[in-house]
Structures are given as structure tokens and as C-alpha cells.
Short mmCIF file of C-alpha atoms and ligand atoms in Angstrom, two decimals:
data_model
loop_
_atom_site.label_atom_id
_atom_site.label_comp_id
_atom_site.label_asym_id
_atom_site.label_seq_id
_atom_site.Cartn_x
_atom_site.Cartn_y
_atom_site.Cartn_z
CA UNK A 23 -21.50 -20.04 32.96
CA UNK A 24 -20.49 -19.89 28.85
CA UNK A 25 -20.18 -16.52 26.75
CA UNK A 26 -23.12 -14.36 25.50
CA UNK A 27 -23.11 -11.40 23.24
CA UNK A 28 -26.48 -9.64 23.72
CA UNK A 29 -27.82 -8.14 26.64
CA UNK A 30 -31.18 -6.03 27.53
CA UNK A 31 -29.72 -3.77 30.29
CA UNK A 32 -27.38 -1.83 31.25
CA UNK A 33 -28.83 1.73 33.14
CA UNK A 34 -28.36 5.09 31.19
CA UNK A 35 -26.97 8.08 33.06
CA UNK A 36 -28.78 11.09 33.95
CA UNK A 37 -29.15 13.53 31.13
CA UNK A 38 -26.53 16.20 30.66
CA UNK A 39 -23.70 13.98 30.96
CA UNK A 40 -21.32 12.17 28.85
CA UNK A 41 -22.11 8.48 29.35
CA UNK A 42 -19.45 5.79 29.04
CA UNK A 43 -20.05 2.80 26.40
CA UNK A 44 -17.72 0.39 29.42
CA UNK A 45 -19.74 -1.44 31.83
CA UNK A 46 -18.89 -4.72 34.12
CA UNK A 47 -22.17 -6.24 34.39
CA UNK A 48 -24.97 -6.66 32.52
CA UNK A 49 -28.70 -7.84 33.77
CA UNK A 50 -30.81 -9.58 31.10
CA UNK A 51 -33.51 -10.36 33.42
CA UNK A 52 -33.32 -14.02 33.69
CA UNK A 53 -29.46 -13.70 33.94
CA UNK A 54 -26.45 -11.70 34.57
CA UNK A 55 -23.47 -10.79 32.31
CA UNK A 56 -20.12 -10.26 33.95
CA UNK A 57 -17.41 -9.07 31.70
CA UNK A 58 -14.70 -11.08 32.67
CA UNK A 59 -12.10 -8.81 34.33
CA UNK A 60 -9.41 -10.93 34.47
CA UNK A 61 -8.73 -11.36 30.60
CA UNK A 62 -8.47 -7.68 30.26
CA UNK A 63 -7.11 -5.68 28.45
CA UNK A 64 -6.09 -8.97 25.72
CA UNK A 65 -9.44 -10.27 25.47
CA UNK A 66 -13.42 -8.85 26.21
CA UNK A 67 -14.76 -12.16 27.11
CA UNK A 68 -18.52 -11.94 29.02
CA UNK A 69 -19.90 -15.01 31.34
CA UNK A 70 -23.12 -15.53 31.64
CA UNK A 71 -24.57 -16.49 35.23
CA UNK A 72 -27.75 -17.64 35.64
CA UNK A 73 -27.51 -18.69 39.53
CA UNK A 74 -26.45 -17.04 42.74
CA UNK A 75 -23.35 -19.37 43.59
CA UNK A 76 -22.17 -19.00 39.88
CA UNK A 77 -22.16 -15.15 40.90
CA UNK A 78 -20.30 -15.53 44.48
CA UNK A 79 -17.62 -17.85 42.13
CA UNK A 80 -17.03 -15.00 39.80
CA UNK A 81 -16.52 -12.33 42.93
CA UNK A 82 -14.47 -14.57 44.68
CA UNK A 83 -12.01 -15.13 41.39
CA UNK A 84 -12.44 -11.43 40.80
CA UNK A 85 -14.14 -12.18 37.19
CA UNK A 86 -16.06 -9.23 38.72
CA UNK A 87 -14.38 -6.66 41.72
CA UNK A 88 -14.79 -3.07 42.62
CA UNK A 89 -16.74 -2.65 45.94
CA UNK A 90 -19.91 -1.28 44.41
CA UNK A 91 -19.44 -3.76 41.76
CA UNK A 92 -19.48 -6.26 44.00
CA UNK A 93 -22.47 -4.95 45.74
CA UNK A 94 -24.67 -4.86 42.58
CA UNK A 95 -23.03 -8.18 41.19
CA UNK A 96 -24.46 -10.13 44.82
CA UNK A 97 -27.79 -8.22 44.77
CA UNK A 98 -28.84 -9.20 41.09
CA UNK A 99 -27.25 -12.83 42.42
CA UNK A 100 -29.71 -12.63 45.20
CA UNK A 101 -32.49 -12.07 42.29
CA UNK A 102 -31.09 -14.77 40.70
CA UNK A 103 -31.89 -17.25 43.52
CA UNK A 104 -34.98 -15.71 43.72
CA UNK A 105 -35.53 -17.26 40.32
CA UNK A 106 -34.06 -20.76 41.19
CA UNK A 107 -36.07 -20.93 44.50
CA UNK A 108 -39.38 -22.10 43.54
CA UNK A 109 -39.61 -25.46 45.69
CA UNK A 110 -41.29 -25.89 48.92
CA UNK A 111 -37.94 -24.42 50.66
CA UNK A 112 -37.49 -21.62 48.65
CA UNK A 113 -37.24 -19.15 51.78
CA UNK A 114 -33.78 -21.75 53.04
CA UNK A 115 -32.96 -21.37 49.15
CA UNK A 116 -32.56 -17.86 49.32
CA UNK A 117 -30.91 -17.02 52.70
CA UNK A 118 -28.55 -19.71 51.65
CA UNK A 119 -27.68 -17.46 48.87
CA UNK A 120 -27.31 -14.96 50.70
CA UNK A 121 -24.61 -16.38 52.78
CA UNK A 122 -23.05 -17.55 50.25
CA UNK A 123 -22.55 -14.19 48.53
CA UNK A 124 -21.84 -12.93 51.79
CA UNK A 125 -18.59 -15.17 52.09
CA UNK A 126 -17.01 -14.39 48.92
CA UNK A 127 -15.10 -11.26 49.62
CA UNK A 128 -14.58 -9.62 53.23
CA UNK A 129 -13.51 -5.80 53.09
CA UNK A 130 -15.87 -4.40 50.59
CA UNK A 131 -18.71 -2.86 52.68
CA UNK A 132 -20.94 -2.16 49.65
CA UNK A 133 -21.26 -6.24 49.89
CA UNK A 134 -22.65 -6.99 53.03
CA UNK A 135 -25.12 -3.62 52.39
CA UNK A 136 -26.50 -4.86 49.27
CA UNK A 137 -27.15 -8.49 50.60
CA UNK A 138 -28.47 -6.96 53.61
CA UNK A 139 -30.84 -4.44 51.90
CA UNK A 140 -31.88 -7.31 49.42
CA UNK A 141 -32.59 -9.33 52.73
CA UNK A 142 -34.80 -6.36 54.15
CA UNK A 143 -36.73 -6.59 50.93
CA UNK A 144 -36.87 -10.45 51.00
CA UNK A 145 -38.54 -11.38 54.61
CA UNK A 146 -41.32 -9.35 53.34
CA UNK A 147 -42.16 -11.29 50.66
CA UNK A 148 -44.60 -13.82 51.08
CA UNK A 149 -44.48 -15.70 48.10
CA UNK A 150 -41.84 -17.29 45.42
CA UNK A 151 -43.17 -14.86 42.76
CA UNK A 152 -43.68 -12.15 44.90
CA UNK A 153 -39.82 -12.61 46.21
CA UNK A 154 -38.77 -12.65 42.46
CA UNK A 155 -40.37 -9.44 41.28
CA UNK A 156 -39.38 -7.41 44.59
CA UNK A 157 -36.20 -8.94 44.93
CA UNK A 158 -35.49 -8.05 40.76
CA UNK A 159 -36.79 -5.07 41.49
CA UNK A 160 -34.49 -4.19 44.24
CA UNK A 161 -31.46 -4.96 42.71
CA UNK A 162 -32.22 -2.79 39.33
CA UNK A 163 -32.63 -0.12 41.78
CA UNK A 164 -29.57 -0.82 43.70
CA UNK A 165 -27.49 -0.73 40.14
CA UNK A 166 -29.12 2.57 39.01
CA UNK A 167 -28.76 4.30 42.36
CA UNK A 168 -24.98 3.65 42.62
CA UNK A 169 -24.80 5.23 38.71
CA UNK A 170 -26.88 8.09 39.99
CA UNK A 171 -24.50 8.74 42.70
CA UNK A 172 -21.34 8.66 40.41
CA UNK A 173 -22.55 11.72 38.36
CA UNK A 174 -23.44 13.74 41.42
CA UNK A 175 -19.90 12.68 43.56
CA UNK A 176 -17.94 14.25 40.28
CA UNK A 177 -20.00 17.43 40.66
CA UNK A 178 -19.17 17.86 44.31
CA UNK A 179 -15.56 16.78 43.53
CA UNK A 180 -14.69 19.34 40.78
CA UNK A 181 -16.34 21.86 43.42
CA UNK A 182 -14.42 20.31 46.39
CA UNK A 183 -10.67 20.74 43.79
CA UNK A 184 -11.88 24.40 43.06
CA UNK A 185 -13.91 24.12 40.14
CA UNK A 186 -17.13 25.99 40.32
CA UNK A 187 -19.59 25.21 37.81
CA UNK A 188 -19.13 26.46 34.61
CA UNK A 189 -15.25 26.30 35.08
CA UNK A 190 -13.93 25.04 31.76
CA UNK A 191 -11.73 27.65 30.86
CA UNK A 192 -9.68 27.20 34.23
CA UNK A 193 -6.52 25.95 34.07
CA UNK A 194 -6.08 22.38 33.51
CA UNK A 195 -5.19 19.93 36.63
CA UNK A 196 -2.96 16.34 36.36
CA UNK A 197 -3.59 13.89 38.62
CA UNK A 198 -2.62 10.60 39.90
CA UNK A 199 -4.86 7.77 40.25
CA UNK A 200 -4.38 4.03 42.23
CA UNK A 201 -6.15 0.55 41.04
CA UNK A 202 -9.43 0.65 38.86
CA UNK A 203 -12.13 2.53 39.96
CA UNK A 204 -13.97 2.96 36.21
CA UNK A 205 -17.29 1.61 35.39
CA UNK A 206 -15.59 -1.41 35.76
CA UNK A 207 -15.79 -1.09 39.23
CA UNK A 208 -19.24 -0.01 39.82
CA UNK A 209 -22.36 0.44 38.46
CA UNK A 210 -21.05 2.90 35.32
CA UNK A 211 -19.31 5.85 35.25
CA UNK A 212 -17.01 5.77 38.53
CA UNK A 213 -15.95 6.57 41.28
CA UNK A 214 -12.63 8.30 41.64
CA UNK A 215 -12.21 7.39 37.95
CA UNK A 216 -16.13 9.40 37.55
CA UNK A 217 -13.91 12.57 38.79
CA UNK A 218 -11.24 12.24 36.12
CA UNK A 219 -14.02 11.68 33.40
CA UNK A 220 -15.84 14.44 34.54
CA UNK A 221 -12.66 17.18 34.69
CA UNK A 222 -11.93 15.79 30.97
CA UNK A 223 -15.66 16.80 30.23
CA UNK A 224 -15.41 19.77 31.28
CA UNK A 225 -11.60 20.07 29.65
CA UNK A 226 -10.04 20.62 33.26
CA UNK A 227 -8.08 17.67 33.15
CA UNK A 228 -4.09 17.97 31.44
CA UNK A 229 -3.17 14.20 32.24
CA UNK A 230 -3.87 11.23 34.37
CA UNK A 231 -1.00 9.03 35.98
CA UNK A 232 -2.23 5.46 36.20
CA UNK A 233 -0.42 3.26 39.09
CA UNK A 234 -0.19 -0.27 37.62
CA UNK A 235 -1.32 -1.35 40.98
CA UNK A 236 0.37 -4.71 41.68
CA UNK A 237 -0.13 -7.07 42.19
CA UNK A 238 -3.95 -7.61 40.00
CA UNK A 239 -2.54 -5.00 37.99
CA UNK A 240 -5.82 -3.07 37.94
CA UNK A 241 -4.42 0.18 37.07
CA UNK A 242 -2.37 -1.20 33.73
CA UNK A 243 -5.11 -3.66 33.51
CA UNK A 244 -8.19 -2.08 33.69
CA UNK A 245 -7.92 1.42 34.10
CA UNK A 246 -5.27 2.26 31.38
CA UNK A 247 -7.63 0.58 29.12
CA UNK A 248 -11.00 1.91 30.17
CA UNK A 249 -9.48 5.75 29.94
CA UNK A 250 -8.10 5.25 26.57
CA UNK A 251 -11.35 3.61 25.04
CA UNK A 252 -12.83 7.20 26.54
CA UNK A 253 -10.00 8.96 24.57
CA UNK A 254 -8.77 10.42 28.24
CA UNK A 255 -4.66 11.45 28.14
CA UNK A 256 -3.67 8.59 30.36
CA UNK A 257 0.30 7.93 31.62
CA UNK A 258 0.85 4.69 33.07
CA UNK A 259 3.03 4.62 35.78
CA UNK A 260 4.69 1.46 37.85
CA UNK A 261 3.84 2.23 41.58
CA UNK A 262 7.10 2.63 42.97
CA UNK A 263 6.99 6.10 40.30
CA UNK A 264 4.51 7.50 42.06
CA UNK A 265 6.89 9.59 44.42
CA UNK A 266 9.01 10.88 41.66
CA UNK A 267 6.09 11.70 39.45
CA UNK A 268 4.86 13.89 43.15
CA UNK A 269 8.17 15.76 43.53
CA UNK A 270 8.16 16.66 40.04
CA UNK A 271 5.40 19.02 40.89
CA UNK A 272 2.81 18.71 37.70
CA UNK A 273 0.04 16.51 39.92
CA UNK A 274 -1.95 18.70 42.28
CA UNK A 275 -4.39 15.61 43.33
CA UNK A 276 -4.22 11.72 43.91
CA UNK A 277 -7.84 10.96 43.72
CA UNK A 278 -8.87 7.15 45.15
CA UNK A 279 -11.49 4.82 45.35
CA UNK A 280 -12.18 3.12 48.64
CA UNK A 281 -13.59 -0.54 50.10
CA UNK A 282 -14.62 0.65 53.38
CA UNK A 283 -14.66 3.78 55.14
CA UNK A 284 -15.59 3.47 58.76
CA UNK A 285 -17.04 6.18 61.70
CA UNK A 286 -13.88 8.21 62.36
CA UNK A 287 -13.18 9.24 58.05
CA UNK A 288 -10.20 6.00 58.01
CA UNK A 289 -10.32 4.45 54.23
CA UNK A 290 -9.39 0.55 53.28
CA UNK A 291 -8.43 0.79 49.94
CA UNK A 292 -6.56 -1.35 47.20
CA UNK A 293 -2.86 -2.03 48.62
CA UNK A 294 -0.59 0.96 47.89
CA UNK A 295 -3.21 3.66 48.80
CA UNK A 296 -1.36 4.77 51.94
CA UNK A 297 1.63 5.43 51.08
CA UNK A 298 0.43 7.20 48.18
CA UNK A 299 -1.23 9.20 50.83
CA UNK A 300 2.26 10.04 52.84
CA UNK A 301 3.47 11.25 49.45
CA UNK A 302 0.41 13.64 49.05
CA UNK A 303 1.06 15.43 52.47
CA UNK A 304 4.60 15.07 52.02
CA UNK A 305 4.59 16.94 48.76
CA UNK A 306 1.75 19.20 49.57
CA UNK A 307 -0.60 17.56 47.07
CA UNK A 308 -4.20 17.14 47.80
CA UNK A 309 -5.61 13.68 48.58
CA UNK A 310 -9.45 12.72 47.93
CA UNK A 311 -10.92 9.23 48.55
CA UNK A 312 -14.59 9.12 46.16
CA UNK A 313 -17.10 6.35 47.33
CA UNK A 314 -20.65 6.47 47.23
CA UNK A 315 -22.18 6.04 50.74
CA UNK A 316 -22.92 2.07 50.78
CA UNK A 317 -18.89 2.11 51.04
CA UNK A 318 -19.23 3.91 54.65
CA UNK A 319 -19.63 1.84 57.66
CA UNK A 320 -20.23 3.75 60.51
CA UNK A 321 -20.38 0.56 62.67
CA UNK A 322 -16.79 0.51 62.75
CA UNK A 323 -14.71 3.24 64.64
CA UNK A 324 -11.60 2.95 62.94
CA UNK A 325 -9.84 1.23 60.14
CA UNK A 326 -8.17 -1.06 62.44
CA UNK A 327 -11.50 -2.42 62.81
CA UNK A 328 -11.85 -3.35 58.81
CA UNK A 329 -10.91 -7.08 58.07
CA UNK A 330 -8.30 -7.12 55.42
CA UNK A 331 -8.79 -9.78 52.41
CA UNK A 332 -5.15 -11.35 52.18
CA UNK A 333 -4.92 -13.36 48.66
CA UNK A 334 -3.09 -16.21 47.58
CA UNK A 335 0.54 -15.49 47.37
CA UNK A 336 0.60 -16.94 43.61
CA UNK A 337 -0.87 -13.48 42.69
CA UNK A 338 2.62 -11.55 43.15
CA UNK A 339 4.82 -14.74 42.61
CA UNK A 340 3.39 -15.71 38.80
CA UNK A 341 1.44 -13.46 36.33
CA UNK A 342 -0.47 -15.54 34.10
CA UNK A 343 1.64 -18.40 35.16
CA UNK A 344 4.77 -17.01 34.28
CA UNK A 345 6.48 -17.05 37.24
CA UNK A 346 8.28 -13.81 38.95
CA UNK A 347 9.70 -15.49 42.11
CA UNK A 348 10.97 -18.77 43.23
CA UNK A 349 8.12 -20.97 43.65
CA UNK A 350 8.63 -21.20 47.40
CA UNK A 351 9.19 -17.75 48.31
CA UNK A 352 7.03 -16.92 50.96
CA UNK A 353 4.49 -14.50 50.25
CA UNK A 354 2.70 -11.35 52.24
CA UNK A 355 -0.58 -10.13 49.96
CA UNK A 356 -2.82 -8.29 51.72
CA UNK A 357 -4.71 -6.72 48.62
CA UNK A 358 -5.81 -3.47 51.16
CA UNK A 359 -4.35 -1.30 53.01
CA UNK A 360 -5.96 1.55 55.45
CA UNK A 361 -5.01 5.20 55.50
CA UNK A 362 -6.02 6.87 58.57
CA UNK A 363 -8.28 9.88 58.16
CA UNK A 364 -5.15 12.86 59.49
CA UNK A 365 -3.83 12.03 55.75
CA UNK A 366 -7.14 12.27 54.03
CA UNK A 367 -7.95 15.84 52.71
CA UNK A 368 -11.22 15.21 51.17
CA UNK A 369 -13.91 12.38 51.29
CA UNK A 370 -16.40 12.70 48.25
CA UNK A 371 -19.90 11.07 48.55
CA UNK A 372 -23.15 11.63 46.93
CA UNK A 373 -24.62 12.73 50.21
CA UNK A 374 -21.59 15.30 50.54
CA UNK A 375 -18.56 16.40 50.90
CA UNK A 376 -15.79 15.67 54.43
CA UNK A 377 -13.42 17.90 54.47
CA UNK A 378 -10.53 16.73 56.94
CA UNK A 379 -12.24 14.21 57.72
CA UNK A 380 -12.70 13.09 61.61
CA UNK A 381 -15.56 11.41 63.53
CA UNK A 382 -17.41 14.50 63.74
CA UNK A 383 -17.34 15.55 60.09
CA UNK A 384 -18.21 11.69 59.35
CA UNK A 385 -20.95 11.99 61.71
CA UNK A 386 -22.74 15.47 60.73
CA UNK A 387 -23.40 13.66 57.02
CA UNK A 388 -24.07 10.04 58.10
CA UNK A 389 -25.55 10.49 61.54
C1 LIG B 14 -14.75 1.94 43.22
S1 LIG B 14 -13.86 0.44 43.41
C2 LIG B 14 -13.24 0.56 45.00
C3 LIG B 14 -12.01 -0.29 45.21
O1 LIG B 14 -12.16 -1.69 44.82
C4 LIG B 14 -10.89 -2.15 44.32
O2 LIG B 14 -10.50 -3.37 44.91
P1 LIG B 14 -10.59 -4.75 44.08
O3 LIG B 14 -10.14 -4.46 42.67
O4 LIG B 14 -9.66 -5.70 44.83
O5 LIG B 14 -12.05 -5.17 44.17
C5 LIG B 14 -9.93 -1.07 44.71
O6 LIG B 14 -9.56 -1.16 46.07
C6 LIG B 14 -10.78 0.15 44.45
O7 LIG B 14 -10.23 1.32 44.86
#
């Protein structure tokens, strides 16, 4: 891995709407760029990754993180093996890959479906070159579709708060946001953080509260710093401010991200999400969870079904090595949590829209 400067692609949005000069990854064809996540906001340093285990490294030390980030970032690493694999095992090469990629993080559906639609694409091929051009191919496609259905979730999520088209002169809305989920966390544009870009489009938006979201510290991290370099008003806020910033009555929506949503509407999110949800019914505010559909799995019934990534305590004991805590403290870092679907008001996808969401709503848009 070193540091590169130039890169050939990074998709463009779908005309008619504002695109965003952030982006986490970049695919120069023969490599992928990662900007390095963990530096941020103090330094903008991008590794280069020309292999598929130098990719599962970087998602496993969240150089790169974001469930459809982490999608895209294994499916181009797929390619990337693809492009590695030209001995006389190059079909072992690849799966190998594969289950390496698959190891590196556990909750993040939109992981296992990229690897497993990159797989679909690879027992087809027949050749080494035929496996790099489809495989390429595939995971382009895979990076553009999950842009595609960032534009189209904010659409149905400024209808879903109220906001029929054409609704800029309505009064302004402040919300309250949790983690990153920016075009640093997906293909470009965002997820919940695609919502709060579009309302400021369309000049709906009157402020954004920003959880710092400990322990990564996505939210001071990442998100404070991808919403000002899109001049968005921005407030960060430490997480345990959340409920007084809710009973102070100016936020009428905490609008999430998620990692996994499963049959009956239940949402693993970024640790902190739930209770942020028993302060939305609590105070009567609305509560959305935005995800494209490669972050449902309708495989699992419930959330208590998800498998919850639990990090190395050092994360909340040290920050950047300064430590926080005595060094023996014993630690409990589960970096998800799972709000069941009764606290959910709205689920926001770019095949539609769950109201209150249950196993029937889930199942009349995903089957
Ligand atoms: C649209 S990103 C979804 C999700 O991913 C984040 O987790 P992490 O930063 O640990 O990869 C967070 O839970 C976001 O809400």
C-alpha cells in the first residue's frame, strides 16, 4: 500500500443533483484508492491497494468502513484478485479472496452481498481474462448502483418527512444525526447523511446536530468534517447531549444509517442508535433509518439474529494513544447496537418506503 494522488474514477451522480467533491474510494482500474479514514479530519492521506488482502486489511482497521463502503471496497478487492490470479489456480486464487474479504468485518450485510454477487458473476467465468473483465465490470456497477440509490432514497425521504416536491419554501426542519453516514460511507452522496444534503438543497434544512459517536468518533470525525466541506450548518454534539438537545424541542427527526436490517424492520446500527431511538418516541420526534437495499437481510427474522462486531477495548480506553482509562480497565465495545422495529417510524430504501415497519411491511417491498 503507499500514497497516490491521481485517480481515473470516481462515478458522477445522476443529473439534476448537487454532487459532492468527498468520496472514500477511488478505482483506477488496476488499483483501488482508499482515503484513509482514520487520519481524518487532521490529515487526507489516500492508500493505494493493488491486491485483495491489502483491501480486507484496510476494512478490518477501518482505513475504509460504512456498510456500503465496505461492500464496494471488497467487490473492487474481488476485481483485484481477479487481476493477481493468472496462474494455473487462479479459480482457488479468487475464492480465497473471497473468504478473506468475507472475514474482515461481521455485521455489515452489504459485505457478504457484494462478495456473494461478485461470486455469482465469477463461477461463470471460464477464463482468467474473462474473470477480470466481468468481475471489473461487476464491481463498477456495484459502486454506481449504490450512488444511484442515494439520490433516489433522499427523494423518498423528503416525501416520507412531508416534503412534496417542489417544497423549498416550507419551513425549515433540524435534525439530529448518529456516526458517519456521508460519502464516506458509501459509494457518494449518502445515506442518512444523502437526506440532510438533499433538505439543504432544497433549503429545508435549519441545522444538523452531529453525535460525536464514541468511541471511532465518526460523527466529530468524519461527519462534522464532510458537512462543513459541503458548507451544511452543522452542530456537533457529544452523545450523552442528544436527550437535552430532544427536549429542547427544535429537532423534529433523528435520521440514521444502518449495518443490517433483517425480515421483521429491526436495524443494527453504529452503537448509540437505540437509545437515540427511545429519545425519539419519548419526545415525540420522528425516527428514520436510510439504507439502500443490499443493507436488508431478509434471511434473518430479527435483530437478535445479527452478529455484533465487538472491537478491541483500546478503542474507548486510548485515543490516538493518549490514554482515557487505566490501562487495565476492563472494557465492553460492541461498536452496534439493534433497535427493534416498534421504535422505528420510517425505513427509507431505494426500492421504497416502510412505514412502521413490521414483517409484513418488510415483506410487501422485499418479498
Ligand atoms: C451508511 S454507513 C452505515 C453504518 O456504518 C457505520 O459503521 P462503521 O463506521 O463501524 O462501519 C455506522 O454504523 C453507519 O451508520
Amino acid at each position: 500500500m503507499n500514497n497516490s494522488k491521481e485517480s481515473q474514477f470516481s462515478p458522477t451522480p445522476s443529473s439534476g443533483t448537487q454532487s459532492t467533491g468527498t468520496v472514500a474510494l477511488r478505482w483506477l482500474g488496476a488499483s483501488l484508492e482508499l482515503l484513509d479514514q482514520r487520519l481524518l479530519p487532521a490529515q487526507e492521506q489516500w492508500l493505494t491497494l493493488a491486491t485483495a488482502s491489502g483491501v480486507s486489511q484496510c476494512i478490518r482497521d477501518m482505513v475504509v468502513r460504512g456498510a456500503p463502503a465496505i461492500g464496494i471496497s471488497a467487490a473492487y478487492g474481488v476485481a483485484l484478485a481477479a487481476r493477481q490470479a493468472t496462474a494455473s489456480d487462479w479459480r482457488a486464487q479468487i475464492q480465497e479472496a473471497i473468504r478473506d474479504l468475507a472475514a474482515s468485518r461481521p455485521t455489515a450485510v452489504n459485505l457478504f452481498w457484494a462478495l456473494q454477487r461478485m461470486e455469482r458473476v465469477f463461477v461463470g467465468c471460464g477464463t482468467p481474462s474473462e474473470a477480470l473483465a466481468r468481475l471489473e465490470n461487476e464491481a463498477v456497477a456495484i459502486h454506481q448502483e449504490d450512488l444511484a440509490a442515494n439520490l433516489t432514497m433522499a427523494d423518498y425521504a423528503l416525501e416520507a418527512m412531508g416534503f412534496s416536491a417542489g417544497a423549498e419554501g416550507a419551513a425549515q426542519v433540524s435534525v439530529l444525526t448518529h456516526c458517519n453516514t456521508g460519502a464516506l460511507a458509501t459509494g457518494g452522496y449518502g445515506t442518512a447523511l444523502g437526506v440532510i444534503r438533499r433538505l439543504h438543497e432544497k433549503n429545508l434544512l435549519k441545522q444538523v446536530y452531529a453525535d460525536e459517536t464514541r468511541p471511532w468518533l465518526q460523527g466529530s470525525r468524519l461527519t462534522a468534517w464532510e458537512l462543513m466541506r459541503d458548507g451544511i450548518p452543522v452542530t456537533l454534539n457529544a452523545d450523552g447531549a442528544a436527550a437535552a438537545i430532544l427536549a429542547a424541542g427544535e429537532v423534529r427527526w433523528i435520521i440514521v444509517g444502518a449495518d443490517r436490517i433483517t425480515a421483521n424492520g429491526d436495524v443494527a446500527n453504529k452503537i448509540g442508535t437505540y437509545s437515540l431511538a427511545v429519545l425519539a418516541r419519548h419526545h415525540k420526534v420522528g425516527f428514520m433509518v436510510v439504507a439502500p437495499s443490499t443493507t436488508v437481510d431478509m434471511d434473518l427474522q430479527s435483530g437478535a439474529d445479527i452478529p455484533i462486531e465487538e472491537r478491541d477495548g483500546i478503542e474507548v480506553r486510548e485515543i490516538r494513544g493518549i490514554p482515557l482509562a487505566p490501562e487495565e480497565v476492563s472494557v465492553f465495545n460492541p461498536v452496534f447496537d439493534v433497535t427493534p422495529a416498534s421504535l422505528i417510524d420510517v425505513i427509507v430504501t431505494e426500492k421504497g418506503v416502510v412505514r412502521n415497519p413490521d414483517i409484513i411491511g418488510m415483506r410487501n417491498l422485499f418479498g
